[in-house]
């Protein structure tokens, strides 16, 4: 394509917004025809498409140049408060004896180094499984396993999709993505000699699992980026000959592979949004066929946790919020499941971890996470119902707590991660025998050079409740500086997601202090479609009830105003991915409720995407959103809320959409089309800019590297602050 042709595809004079060419493209389904003038923006190999994205980037730079100082100030805030050279809490791991009968044990941990983008993975010899080394001092015998900075080299993007040490502790398997497209290269390293093994396997998906030190299981994705099969690699053999262990033909199902806590079993998990099926095979005989724990039944989800001489199974068969059962190791049917922890109203069981002497259940009650300990009898039996166990208590009104990797099957400790809106992430070991909670580390927040030390008592965290259009009460987690007036004068940011039963629980972020210290109120809207209040909370915000997600968010925004926390002209909103769909929907639904909106990697053209089964991840999404390709009612319902197809000639909030060229989950096409439509139709004045920013070397998670990530969030926060200040 010539320069002249590219200019006609994107009209753009210096200082003026780009106007993408409108090209008629008719989409007809169920008797409805939609003319999609920007569908041509789908092909990233088209020079005209790249020219448009680059023109949008140039325009965004022009329109945001005045916030460069503020952006740098926020970046400096984040950096000054972060302990750049730091160490994670070491995790204990004992390794199986080698052929000479020699066994080993190590503490595993990550280091971050000032000026370095990526962590360094290390280990050191261990003698006491319950007393990790002091993270504030040098650790004797330290061995560097993998330096992410050396692996990344000069690549603009770097991400790990797997990191796993073999059961004998002598080999490391790790998987690297250097583009952001979430297709990884599997590499192996001899940890004794430091040499790289010749075994290199391209194009794998997330995760690996070891069976001994000579067999490795991994997954591969199809053209739609769906992990659909498990393969087994024997070290020293040609990867092209790796046998397929399991292949999933149903396009609704994703496949993953992992190993049990006691390393005795390989678990192969096939799951759709509504249904799961799990296979097991022993690590002692990796070539044996995997057996199905229970055949899939539509609508039944289950999770399998090997627990010594039995299986623990968390499932929803006849229990909307799940219950816990046990079954024999060789179970092949749900008829062999025996309930040991029944469902209880208002309690959502979320996960289970088996230890030799007890069981740990992650749960959710009253919108907050919790950890429940159940002792096992000497026989190994799980001791009955919730009344036989106990919760681990914490004294904050809002928090998030859950099991954290770092303890083995035989351990007497449970490692936990705890955080709240005012408490930085904290790692605890909980000693079950005497119910002692031992703080191992709280993420440090360093003194700011001008604002001084971070003091949790300078902030207030509260839970409020908004009322939705149908009368449902919607929880909101809020944090703000102590002394903030309740007269509507404070600026505020409201964040939301509301899809896939993913809960946006209260948490602490150093970057958020840059908002709070500028007087912001920060709110998380726990809207339907998420999982905060159990399975029903999710089901009432998906498929034909999806609009509840959007009206809930608007209700929360209006509550913040009516309660005096802020005013509509001082309220900004933020969400990403499916939360970006939320942003697009509420921009159409209630543009008067927000001064500005940031939509990250936004799913704003959902109907077009879900109508195209050849696109990445589409078929797997039908159980979440519905199947508009075959169901005219779903088609009409999705069309009624699709942000792109409902852009109108009216004033919108200022909008910033951010995306990545190599995103395989939400294609860059969606925000590009949405911004082009807004630019053509919206009646915004110059004080309500509409901007698109595309990372040309990144994926769904945005840029890689912690400093680049800080620069990205600093830009986004600076833009939102400026919109209110302006």
mmCIF file of C-alpha atoms in Angstrom, residues 245-469:
data_model
loop_
_atom_site.group_PDB
_atom_site.id
_atom_site.type_symbol
_atom_site.label_atom_id
_atom_site.label_comp_id
_atom_site.label_asym_id
_atom_site.label_seq_id
_atom_site.Cartn_x
_atom_site.Cartn_y
_atom_site.Cartn_z
ATOM 1 C CA UNK A 245 -1.841 -38.267 26.404
ATOM 2 C CA UNK A 246 -5.234 -36.601 26.062
ATOM 3 C CA UNK A 247 -7.006 -34.627 23.325
ATOM 4 C CA UNK A 248 -10.197 -32.656 23.997
ATOM 5 C CA UNK A 249 -12.422 -32.416 20.896
ATOM 6 C CA UNK A 250 -15.168 -30.264 22.459
ATOM 7 C CA UNK A 251 -14.303 -26.643 21.660
ATOM 8 C CA UNK A 252 -16.018 -25.421 24.824
ATOM 9 C CA UNK A 253 -13.398 -27.120 27.005
ATOM 10 C CA UNK A 254 -9.949 -25.932 28.058
ATOM 11 C CA UNK A 255 -7.314 -28.417 29.155
ATOM 12 C CA UNK A 256 -4.670 -27.968 31.838
ATOM 13 C CA UNK A 257 -2.153 -30.255 33.513
ATOM 14 C CA UNK A 258 -0.642 -30.211 36.983
ATOM 15 C CA UNK A 259 0.660 -32.406 39.776
ATOM 16 C CA UNK A 260 -0.657 -33.183 43.247
ATOM 17 C CA UNK A 261 0.790 -31.652 46.403
ATOM 18 C CA UNK A 262 2.372 -34.999 47.311
ATOM 19 C CA UNK A 263 3.767 -35.347 43.736
ATOM 20 C CA UNK A 264 2.206 -38.796 43.401
ATOM 21 C CA UNK A 265 -0.287 -37.888 40.680
ATOM 22 C CA UNK A 266 -0.575 -36.027 37.395
ATOM 23 C CA UNK A 267 -3.946 -34.269 37.108
ATOM 24 C CA UNK A 268 -5.433 -33.525 33.681
ATOM 25 C CA UNK A 269 -8.291 -31.073 33.921
ATOM 26 C CA UNK A 270 -10.787 -30.430 31.111
ATOM 27 C CA UNK A 271 -13.275 -27.686 31.845
ATOM 28 C CA UNK A 272 -15.840 -25.451 30.207
ATOM 29 C CA UNK A 273 -17.563 -22.558 31.962
ATOM 30 C CA UNK A 274 -20.126 -24.997 33.402
ATOM 31 C CA UNK A 275 -18.684 -28.515 33.328
ATOM 32 C CA UNK A 276 -15.457 -30.271 34.312
ATOM 33 C CA UNK A 277 -13.815 -33.654 33.953
ATOM 34 C CA UNK A 278 -10.600 -34.741 35.677
ATOM 35 C CA UNK A 279 -8.169 -37.539 34.832
ATOM 36 C CA UNK A 280 -5.415 -38.982 37.005
ATOM 37 C CA UNK A 281 -2.287 -40.955 36.282
ATOM 38 C CA UNK A 282 0.470 -41.957 38.705
ATOM 39 C CA UNK A 283 3.817 -40.185 38.442
ATOM 40 C CA UNK A 284 5.461 -43.527 39.219
ATOM 41 C CA UNK A 285 4.209 -44.894 35.884
ATOM 42 C CA UNK A 286 3.911 -41.916 33.508
ATOM 43 C CA UNK A 287 3.192 -44.028 30.430
ATOM 44 C CA UNK A 288 0.064 -45.612 31.890
ATOM 45 C CA UNK A 289 -3.289 -44.320 30.534
ATOM 46 C CA UNK A 290 -5.016 -41.704 32.672
ATOM 47 C CA UNK A 291 -8.283 -42.724 34.289
ATOM 48 C CA UNK A 292 -11.362 -40.498 34.552
ATOM 49 C CA UNK A 293 -12.388 -39.718 38.128
ATOM 50 C CA UNK A 294 -15.994 -39.119 37.054
ATOM 51 C CA UNK A 295 -17.364 -38.701 33.518
ATOM 52 C CA UNK A 296 -18.448 -35.195 32.634
ATOM 53 C CA UNK A 297 -22.063 -34.269 33.189
ATOM 54 C CA UNK A 298 -23.359 -30.968 31.841
ATOM 55 C CA UNK A 299 -23.468 -28.363 34.589
ATOM 56 C CA UNK A 300 -21.439 -30.353 37.130
ATOM 57 C CA UNK A 301 -18.087 -28.888 38.125
ATOM 58 C CA UNK A 302 -15.612 -30.674 40.343
ATOM 59 C CA UNK A 303 -12.055 -30.237 41.585
ATOM 60 C CA UNK A 304 -9.897 -33.194 42.632
ATOM 61 C CA UNK A 305 -7.307 -33.105 45.397
ATOM 62 C CA UNK A 306 -5.371 -36.343 46.093
ATOM 63 C CA UNK A 307 -5.102 -36.831 49.849
ATOM 64 C CA UNK A 308 -2.925 -39.832 50.582
ATOM 65 C CA UNK A 309 -5.117 -42.916 50.385
ATOM 66 C CA UNK A 310 -8.172 -41.102 49.002
ATOM 67 C CA UNK A 311 -9.388 -38.242 46.850
ATOM 68 C CA UNK A 312 -11.038 -35.073 48.084
ATOM 69 C CA UNK A 313 -13.560 -33.700 45.611
ATOM 70 C CA UNK A 314 -15.057 -30.212 45.732
ATOM 71 C CA UNK A 315 -18.190 -30.193 43.563
ATOM 72 C CA UNK A 316 -21.546 -28.567 42.847
ATOM 73 C CA UNK A 317 -23.648 -31.668 42.158
ATOM 74 C CA UNK A 318 -26.829 -30.747 44.017
ATOM 75 C CA UNK A 319 -25.025 -27.901 45.797
ATOM 76 C CA UNK A 320 -25.023 -24.505 44.098
ATOM 77 C CA UNK A 321 -22.283 -23.184 46.381
ATOM 78 C CA UNK A 322 -20.352 -26.491 46.372
ATOM 79 C CA UNK A 323 -19.690 -29.199 48.940
ATOM 80 C CA UNK A 324 -16.756 -31.443 49.776
ATOM 81 C CA UNK A 325 -16.710 -35.197 49.227
ATOM 82 C CA UNK A 326 -14.166 -37.982 49.378
ATOM 83 C CA UNK A 327 -13.717 -40.968 47.080
ATOM 84 C CA UNK A 328 -11.310 -43.869 46.550
ATOM 85 C CA UNK A 329 -8.116 -43.200 44.625
ATOM 86 C CA UNK A 330 -9.371 -45.397 41.811
ATOM 87 C CA UNK A 331 -12.802 -43.763 41.650
ATOM 88 C CA UNK A 332 -14.396 -43.702 38.204
ATOM 89 C CA UNK A 333 -17.911 -42.419 38.996
ATOM 90 C CA UNK A 334 -19.645 -39.725 41.012
ATOM 91 C CA UNK A 335 -21.607 -42.541 42.667
ATOM 92 C CA UNK A 336 -18.446 -43.206 44.700
ATOM 93 C CA UNK A 337 -18.423 -39.716 46.203
ATOM 94 C CA UNK A 338 -19.229 -39.496 49.938
ATOM 95 C CA UNK A 339 -20.050 -36.065 51.352
ATOM 96 C CA UNK A 340 -17.833 -34.961 54.235
ATOM 97 C CA UNK A 341 -18.622 -31.243 54.246
ATOM 98 C CA UNK A 342 -22.088 -30.334 53.043
ATOM 99 C CA UNK A 343 -23.149 -26.998 51.644
ATOM 100 C CA UNK A 344 -24.287 -24.325 54.067
ATOM 101 C CA UNK A 345 -26.465 -21.304 53.170
ATOM 102 C CA UNK A 346 -24.372 -18.205 52.566
ATOM 103 C CA UNK A 347 -21.053 -20.068 52.364
ATOM 104 C CA UNK A 348 -19.374 -20.620 49.004
ATOM 105 C CA UNK A 349 -16.653 -23.290 49.084
ATOM 106 C CA UNK A 350 -13.982 -22.256 46.568
ATOM 107 C CA UNK A 351 -10.971 -24.558 46.852
ATOM 108 C CA UNK A 352 -9.473 -27.381 48.893
ATOM 109 C CA UNK A 353 -5.877 -28.287 49.795
ATOM 110 C CA UNK A 354 -5.059 -31.635 51.389
ATOM 111 C CA UNK A 355 -2.340 -32.175 53.966
ATOM 112 C CA UNK A 356 -1.463 -35.334 55.846
ATOM 113 C CA UNK A 357 -3.090 -34.227 59.118
ATOM 114 C CA UNK A 358 -5.679 -31.664 58.053
ATOM 115 C CA UNK A 359 -7.570 -30.153 55.149
ATOM 116 C CA UNK A 360 -7.665 -26.473 54.202
ATOM 117 C CA UNK A 361 -10.842 -25.123 52.619
ATOM 118 C CA UNK A 362 -10.918 -21.704 50.986
ATOM 119 C CA UNK A 363 -14.377 -20.204 51.275
ATOM 120 C CA UNK A 364 -16.390 -17.049 50.887
ATOM 121 C CA UNK A 365 -18.914 -15.724 53.412
ATOM 122 C CA UNK A 366 -20.707 -12.355 53.540
ATOM 123 C CA UNK A 367 -18.687 -11.143 50.574
ATOM 124 C CA UNK A 368 -15.310 -11.829 52.218
ATOM 125 C CA UNK A 369 -12.829 -14.661 51.727
ATOM 126 C CA UNK A 370 -11.931 -17.029 54.513
ATOM 127 C CA UNK A 371 -9.804 -20.059 55.385
ATOM 128 C CA UNK A 372 -11.293 -23.037 57.208
ATOM 129 C CA UNK A 373 -9.190 -25.794 58.797
ATOM 130 C CA UNK A 374 -10.610 -29.309 59.176
ATOM 131 C CA UNK A 375 -8.578 -31.881 61.124
ATOM 132 C CA UNK A 376 -8.172 -35.388 59.771
ATOM 133 C CA UNK A 377 -8.694 -38.396 61.997
ATOM 134 C CA UNK A 378 -5.771 -40.794 62.546
ATOM 135 C CA UNK A 379 -7.418 -42.962 59.892
ATOM 136 C CA UNK A 380 -7.121 -40.069 57.426
ATOM 137 C CA UNK A 381 -10.860 -39.365 57.489
ATOM 138 C CA UNK A 382 -11.955 -35.748 57.197
ATOM 139 C CA UNK A 383 -13.685 -34.743 60.413
ATOM 140 C CA UNK A 384 -17.253 -34.006 59.405
ATOM 141 C CA UNK A 385 -18.918 -30.651 58.925
ATOM 142 C CA UNK A 386 -17.930 -27.036 59.425
ATOM 143 C CA UNK A 387 -18.648 -27.373 63.128
ATOM 144 C CA UNK A 388 -15.730 -29.779 63.543
ATOM 145 C CA UNK A 389 -13.262 -27.338 62.058
ATOM 146 C CA UNK A 390 -12.485 -23.675 62.580
ATOM 147 C CA UNK A 391 -11.905 -20.458 60.678
ATOM 148 C CA UNK A 392 -8.694 -18.472 60.908
ATOM 149 C CA UNK A 393 -9.758 -15.070 62.216
ATOM 150 C CA UNK A 394 -8.511 -11.624 61.212
ATOM 151 C CA UNK A 395 -9.437 -8.341 62.841
ATOM 152 C CA UNK A 396 -10.006 -6.019 59.869
ATOM 153 C CA UNK A 397 -13.495 -5.241 58.508
ATOM 154 C CA UNK A 398 -12.409 -5.744 54.886
ATOM 155 C CA UNK A 399 -9.704 -8.139 53.739
ATOM 156 C CA UNK A 400 -8.694 -10.894 51.361
ATOM 157 C CA UNK A 401 -7.059 -14.076 52.621
ATOM 158 C CA UNK A 402 -6.268 -17.392 51.013
ATOM 159 C CA UNK A 403 -3.826 -20.294 50.867
ATOM 160 C CA UNK A 404 -0.466 -19.392 49.327
ATOM 161 C CA UNK A 405 1.951 -21.882 47.804
ATOM 162 C CA UNK A 406 4.908 -22.755 49.953
ATOM 163 C CA UNK A 407 4.175 -25.783 52.155
ATOM 164 C CA UNK A 408 4.282 -29.506 51.445
ATOM 165 C CA UNK A 409 1.820 -32.347 52.022
ATOM 166 C CA UNK A 410 3.467 -33.521 55.256
ATOM 167 C CA UNK A 411 3.851 -30.016 56.681
ATOM 168 C CA UNK A 412 2.203 -28.849 59.880
ATOM 169 C CA UNK A 413 2.051 -25.314 58.506
ATOM 170 C CA UNK A 414 -0.307 -23.608 56.084
ATOM 171 C CA UNK A 415 1.062 -20.606 54.239
ATOM 172 C CA UNK A 416 -1.435 -17.772 53.802
ATOM 173 C CA UNK A 417 -1.547 -14.500 51.901
ATOM 174 C CA UNK A 418 -3.448 -11.621 53.541
ATOM 175 C CA UNK A 419 -4.191 -8.091 52.381
ATOM 176 C CA UNK A 420 -6.753 -5.337 52.798
ATOM 177 C CA UNK A 421 -7.397 -1.874 51.403
ATOM 178 C CA UNK A 422 -4.905 -0.483 53.951
ATOM 179 C CA UNK A 423 -2.648 -3.484 54.729
ATOM 180 C CA UNK A 424 0.079 -4.410 52.231
ATOM 181 C CA UNK A 425 0.272 -8.032 51.130
ATOM 182 C CA UNK A 426 1.336 -10.114 54.115
ATOM 183 C CA UNK A 427 2.622 -13.696 54.167
ATOM 184 C CA UNK A 428 1.796 -15.799 57.208
ATOM 185 C CA UNK A 429 2.504 -19.351 58.269
ATOM 186 C CA UNK A 430 -0.346 -20.825 60.295
ATOM 187 C CA UNK A 431 0.738 -23.624 62.618
ATOM 188 C CA UNK A 432 -2.272 -25.894 62.860
ATOM 189 C CA UNK A 433 -1.245 -27.805 66.016
ATOM 190 C CA UNK A 434 -1.479 -24.751 68.290
ATOM 191 C CA UNK A 435 -3.400 -22.418 65.933
ATOM 192 C CA UNK A 436 -0.539 -19.922 65.872
ATOM 193 C CA UNK A 437 -0.412 -17.307 63.120
ATOM 194 C CA UNK A 438 3.204 -16.376 62.341
ATOM 195 C CA UNK A 439 3.880 -13.284 60.227
ATOM 196 C CA UNK A 440 6.741 -14.026 57.834
ATOM 197 C CA UNK A 441 6.707 -10.802 55.838
ATOM 198 C CA UNK A 442 4.617 -7.759 55.090
ATOM 199 C CA UNK A 443 5.416 -6.073 51.788
ATOM 200 C CA UNK A 444 7.384 -2.975 52.754
ATOM 201 C CA UNK A 445 6.170 0.496 51.849
ATOM 202 C CA UNK A 446 9.151 2.804 52.040
ATOM 203 C CA UNK A 447 9.039 6.402 53.216
ATOM 204 C CA UNK A 448 8.117 8.889 50.516
ATOM 205 C CA UNK A 449 10.768 11.639 50.166
ATOM 206 C CA UNK A 450 8.212 14.419 50.747
ATOM 207 C CA UNK A 451 5.091 12.706 52.111
ATOM 208 C CA UNK A 452 6.927 10.663 54.730
ATOM 209 C CA UNK A 453 6.062 7.154 55.943
ATOM 210 C CA UNK A 454 2.977 5.180 55.016
ATOM 211 C CA UNK A 455 0.687 4.907 58.029
ATOM 212 C CA UNK A 456 -2.419 2.694 57.692
ATOM 213 C CA UNK A 457 -4.145 4.725 60.406
ATOM 214 C CA UNK A 458 -4.176 7.721 58.056
ATOM 215 C CA UNK A 459 -6.774 5.965 55.880
ATOM 216 C CA UNK A 460 -10.258 4.575 56.350
ATOM 217 C CA UNK A 461 -11.651 1.414 54.739
ATOM 218 C CA UNK A 462 -15.384 0.737 54.795
ATOM 219 C CA UNK A 463 -17.995 -1.502 53.206
ATOM 220 C CA UNK A 464 -21.018 0.320 51.813
ATOM 221 C CA UNK A 465 -24.084 -1.015 49.976
ATOM 222 C CA UNK A 466 -25.794 0.463 46.939
ATOM 223 C CA UNK A 467 -29.286 -0.541 45.823
ATOM 224 C CA UNK A 468 -29.702 -1.770 42.256
ATOM 225 C CA UNK A 469 -32.719 -1.112 40.039
#
